[in-house]
mmCIF file with all atom_site columns, C-alpha atoms in Angstrom:
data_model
loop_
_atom_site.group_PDB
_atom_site.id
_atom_site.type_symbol
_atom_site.label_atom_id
_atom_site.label_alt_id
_atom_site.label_comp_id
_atom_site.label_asym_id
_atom_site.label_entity_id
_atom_site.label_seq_id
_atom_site.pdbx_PDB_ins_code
_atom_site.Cartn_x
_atom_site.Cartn_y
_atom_site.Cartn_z
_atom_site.occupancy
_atom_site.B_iso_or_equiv
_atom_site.pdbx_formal_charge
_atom_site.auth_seq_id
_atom_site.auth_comp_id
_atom_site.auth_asym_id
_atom_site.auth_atom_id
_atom_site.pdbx_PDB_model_num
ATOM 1  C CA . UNK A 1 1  ? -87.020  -122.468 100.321 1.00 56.00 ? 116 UNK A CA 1
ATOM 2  C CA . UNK A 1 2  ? -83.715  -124.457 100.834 1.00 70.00 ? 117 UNK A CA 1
ATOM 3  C CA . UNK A 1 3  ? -83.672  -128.306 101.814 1.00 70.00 ? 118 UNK A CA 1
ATOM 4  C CA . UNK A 1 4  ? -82.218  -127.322 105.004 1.00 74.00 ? 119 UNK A CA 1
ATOM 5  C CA . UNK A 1 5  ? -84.373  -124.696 105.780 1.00 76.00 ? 120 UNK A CA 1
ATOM 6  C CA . UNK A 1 6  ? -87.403  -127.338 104.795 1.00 76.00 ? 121 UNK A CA 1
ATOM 7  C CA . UNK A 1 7  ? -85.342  -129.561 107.131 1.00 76.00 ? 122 UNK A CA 1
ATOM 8  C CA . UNK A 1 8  ? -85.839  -126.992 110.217 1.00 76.00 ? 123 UNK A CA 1
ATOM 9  C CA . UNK A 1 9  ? -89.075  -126.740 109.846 1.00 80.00 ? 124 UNK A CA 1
ATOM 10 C CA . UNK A 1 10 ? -89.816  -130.989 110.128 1.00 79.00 ? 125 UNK A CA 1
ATOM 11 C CA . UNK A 1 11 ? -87.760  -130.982 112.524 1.00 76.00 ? 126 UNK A CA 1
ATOM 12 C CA . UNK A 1 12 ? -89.475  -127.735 114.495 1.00 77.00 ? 127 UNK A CA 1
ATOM 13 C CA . UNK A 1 13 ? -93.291  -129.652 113.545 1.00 77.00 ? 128 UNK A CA 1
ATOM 14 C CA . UNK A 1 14 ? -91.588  -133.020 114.871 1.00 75.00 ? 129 UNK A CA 1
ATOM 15 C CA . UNK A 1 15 ? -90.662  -131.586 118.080 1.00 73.00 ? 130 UNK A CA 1
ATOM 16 C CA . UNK A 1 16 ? -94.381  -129.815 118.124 1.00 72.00 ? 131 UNK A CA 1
ATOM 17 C CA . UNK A 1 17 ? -96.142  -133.121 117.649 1.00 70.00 ? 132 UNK A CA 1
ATOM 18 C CA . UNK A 1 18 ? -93.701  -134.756 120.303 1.00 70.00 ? 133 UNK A CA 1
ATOM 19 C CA . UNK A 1 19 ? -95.302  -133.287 122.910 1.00 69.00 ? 134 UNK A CA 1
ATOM 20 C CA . UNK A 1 20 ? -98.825  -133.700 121.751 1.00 65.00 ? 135 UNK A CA 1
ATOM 21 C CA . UNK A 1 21 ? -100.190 -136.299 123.312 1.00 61.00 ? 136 UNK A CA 1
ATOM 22 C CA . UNK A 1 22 ? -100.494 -139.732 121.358 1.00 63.00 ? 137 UNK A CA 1
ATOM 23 C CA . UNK A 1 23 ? -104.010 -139.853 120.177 1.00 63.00 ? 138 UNK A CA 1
ATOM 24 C CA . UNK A 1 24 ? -103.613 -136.109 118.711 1.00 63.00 ? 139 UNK A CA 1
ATOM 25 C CA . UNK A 1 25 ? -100.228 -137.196 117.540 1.00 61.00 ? 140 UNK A CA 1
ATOM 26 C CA . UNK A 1 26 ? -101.525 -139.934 116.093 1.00 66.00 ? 141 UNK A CA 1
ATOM 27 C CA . UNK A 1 27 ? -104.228 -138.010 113.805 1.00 72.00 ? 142 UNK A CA 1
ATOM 28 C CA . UNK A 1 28 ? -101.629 -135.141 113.157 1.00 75.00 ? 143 UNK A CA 1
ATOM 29 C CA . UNK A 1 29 ? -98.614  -137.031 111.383 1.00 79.00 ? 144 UNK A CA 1
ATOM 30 C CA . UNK A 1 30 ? -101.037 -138.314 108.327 1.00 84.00 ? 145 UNK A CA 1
ATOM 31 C CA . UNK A 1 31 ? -102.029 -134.471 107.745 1.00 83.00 ? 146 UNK A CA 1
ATOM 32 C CA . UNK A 1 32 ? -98.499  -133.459 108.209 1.00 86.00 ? 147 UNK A CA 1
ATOM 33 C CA . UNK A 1 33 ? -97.386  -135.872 105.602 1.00 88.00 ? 148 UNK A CA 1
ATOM 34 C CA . UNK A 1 34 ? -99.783  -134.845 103.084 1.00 88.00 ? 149 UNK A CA 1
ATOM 35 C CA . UNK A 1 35 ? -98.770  -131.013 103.934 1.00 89.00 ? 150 UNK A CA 1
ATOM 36 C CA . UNK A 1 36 ? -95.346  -132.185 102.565 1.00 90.00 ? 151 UNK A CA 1
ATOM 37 C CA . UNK A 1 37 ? -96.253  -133.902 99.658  1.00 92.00 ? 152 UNK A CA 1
ATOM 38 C CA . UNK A 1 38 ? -98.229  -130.963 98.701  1.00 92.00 ? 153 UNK A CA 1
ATOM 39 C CA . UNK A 1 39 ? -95.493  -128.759 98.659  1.00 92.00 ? 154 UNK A CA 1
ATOM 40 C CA . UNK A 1 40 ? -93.324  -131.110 97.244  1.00 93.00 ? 155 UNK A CA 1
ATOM 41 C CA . UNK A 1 41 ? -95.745  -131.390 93.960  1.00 93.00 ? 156 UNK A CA 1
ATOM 42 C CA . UNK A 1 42 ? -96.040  -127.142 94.051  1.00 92.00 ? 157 UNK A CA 1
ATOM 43 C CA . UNK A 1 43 ? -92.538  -126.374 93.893  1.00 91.00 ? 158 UNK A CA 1
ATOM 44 C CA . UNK A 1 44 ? -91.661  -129.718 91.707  1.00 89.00 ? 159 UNK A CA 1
ATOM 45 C CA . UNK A 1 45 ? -94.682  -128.449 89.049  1.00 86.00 ? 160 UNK A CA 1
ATOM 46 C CA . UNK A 1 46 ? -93.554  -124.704 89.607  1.00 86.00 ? 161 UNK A CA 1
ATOM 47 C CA . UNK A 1 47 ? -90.041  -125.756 88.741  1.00 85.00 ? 162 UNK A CA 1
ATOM 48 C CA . UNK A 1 48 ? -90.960  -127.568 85.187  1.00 82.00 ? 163 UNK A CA 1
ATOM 49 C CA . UNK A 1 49 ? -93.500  -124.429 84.513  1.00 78.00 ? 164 UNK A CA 1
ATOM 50 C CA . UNK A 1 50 ? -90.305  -122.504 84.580  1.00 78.00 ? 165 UNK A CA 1
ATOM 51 C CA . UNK A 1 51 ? -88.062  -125.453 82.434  1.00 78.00 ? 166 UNK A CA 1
ATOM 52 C CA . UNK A 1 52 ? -87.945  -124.547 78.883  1.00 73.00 ? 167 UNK A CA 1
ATOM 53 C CA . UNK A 1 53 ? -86.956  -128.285 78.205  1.00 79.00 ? 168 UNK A CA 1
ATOM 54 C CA . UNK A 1 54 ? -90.070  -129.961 80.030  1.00 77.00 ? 169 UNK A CA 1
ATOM 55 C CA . UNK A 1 55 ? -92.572  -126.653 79.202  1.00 75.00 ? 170 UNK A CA 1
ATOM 56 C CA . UNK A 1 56 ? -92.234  -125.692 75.303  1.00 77.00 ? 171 UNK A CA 1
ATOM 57 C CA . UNK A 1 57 ? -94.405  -122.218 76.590  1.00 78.00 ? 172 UNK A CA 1
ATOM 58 C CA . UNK A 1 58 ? -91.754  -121.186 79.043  1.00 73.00 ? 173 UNK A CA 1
ATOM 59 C CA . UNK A 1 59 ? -90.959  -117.956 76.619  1.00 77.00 ? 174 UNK A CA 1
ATOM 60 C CA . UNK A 1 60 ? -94.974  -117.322 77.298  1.00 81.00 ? 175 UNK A CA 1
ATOM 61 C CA . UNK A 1 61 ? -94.737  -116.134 81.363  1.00 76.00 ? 176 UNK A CA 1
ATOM 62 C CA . UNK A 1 62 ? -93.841  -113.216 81.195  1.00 78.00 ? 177 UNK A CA 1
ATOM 63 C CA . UNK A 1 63 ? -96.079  -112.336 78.708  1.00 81.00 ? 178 UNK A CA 1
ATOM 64 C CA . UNK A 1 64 ? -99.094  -113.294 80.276  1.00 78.00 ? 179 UNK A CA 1
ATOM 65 C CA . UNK A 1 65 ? -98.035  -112.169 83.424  1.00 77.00 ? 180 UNK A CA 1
ATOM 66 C CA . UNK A 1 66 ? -98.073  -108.959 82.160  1.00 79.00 ? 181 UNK A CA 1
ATOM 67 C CA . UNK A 1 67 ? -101.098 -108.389 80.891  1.00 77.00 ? 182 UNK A CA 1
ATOM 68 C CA . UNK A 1 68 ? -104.290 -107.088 82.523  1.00 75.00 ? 183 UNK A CA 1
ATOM 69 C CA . UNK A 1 69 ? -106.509 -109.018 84.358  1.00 73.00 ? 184 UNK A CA 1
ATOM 70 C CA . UNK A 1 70 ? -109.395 -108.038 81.940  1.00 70.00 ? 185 UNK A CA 1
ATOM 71 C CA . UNK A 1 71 ? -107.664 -108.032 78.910  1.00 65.00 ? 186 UNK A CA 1
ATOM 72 C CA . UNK A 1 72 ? -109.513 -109.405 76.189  1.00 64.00 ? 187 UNK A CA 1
ATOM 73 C CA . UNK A 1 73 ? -108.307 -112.997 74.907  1.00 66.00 ? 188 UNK A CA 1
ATOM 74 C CA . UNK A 1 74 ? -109.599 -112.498 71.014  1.00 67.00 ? 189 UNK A CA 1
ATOM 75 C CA . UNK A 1 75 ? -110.950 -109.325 69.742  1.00 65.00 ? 190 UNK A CA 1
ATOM 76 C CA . UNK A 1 76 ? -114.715 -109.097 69.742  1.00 64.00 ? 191 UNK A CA 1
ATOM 77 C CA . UNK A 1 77 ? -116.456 -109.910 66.377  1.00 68.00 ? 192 UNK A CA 1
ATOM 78 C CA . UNK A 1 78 ? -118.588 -107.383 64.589  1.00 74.00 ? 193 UNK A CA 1
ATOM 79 C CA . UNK A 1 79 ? -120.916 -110.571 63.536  1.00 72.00 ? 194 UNK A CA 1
ATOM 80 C CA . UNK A 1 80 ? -120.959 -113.897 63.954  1.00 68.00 ? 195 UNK A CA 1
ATOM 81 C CA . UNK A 1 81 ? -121.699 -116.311 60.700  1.00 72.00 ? 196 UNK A CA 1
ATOM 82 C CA . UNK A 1 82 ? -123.268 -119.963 61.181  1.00 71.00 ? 197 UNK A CA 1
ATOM 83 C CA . UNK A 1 83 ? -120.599 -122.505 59.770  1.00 74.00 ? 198 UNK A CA 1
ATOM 84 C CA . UNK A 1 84 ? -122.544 -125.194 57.834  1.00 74.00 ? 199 UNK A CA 1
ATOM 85 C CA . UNK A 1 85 ? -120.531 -128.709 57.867  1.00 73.00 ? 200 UNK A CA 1
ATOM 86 C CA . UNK A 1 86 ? -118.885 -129.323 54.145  1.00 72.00 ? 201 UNK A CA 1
ATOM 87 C CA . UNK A 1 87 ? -121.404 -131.799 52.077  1.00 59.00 ? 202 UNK A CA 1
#
């Protein structure tokens, strides 16, 4: 979504609210406000998942993306041993 795109859309909610009346206005704007920050945080976190300088696992998306939702993690163990702590 472009910053004037984003921009159309305040402005579109701003009008909205302007003819709420005040009360309702008055509740509305807070929950707006956090709307926006919440996107803000989703596409500024979406953008470093993506950043191979801020996410060393970048390479990994596609990867993982294309594997099966039931796909195994680690392959199943025939038996399990008990691990005793070293003495």
């Amino acid at each position: 979504m472009t910053s004037s795109l984003l921009a159309g859309i305040v402005a579109l909610l701003a009008r909205v609210l302007a003819t709420v009346d005040s009360s309702r206005r008055l509740r509305l704007w807070p929950a707006l406000r956090l709307a926006v920050a919440l996107r803000r945080q989703e596409r500024r976190i979406a953008r470093e998942v993506r950043d191979p300088r801020r996410n060393p696992y970048a390479h990994l998306n596609a990867h993982f993306a294309d594997m099966p939702g039931d796909a195994p993690l680690n392959q199943p163990y025939e038996r399990a041993e008990p691990v005793s702590p070293v003495d």
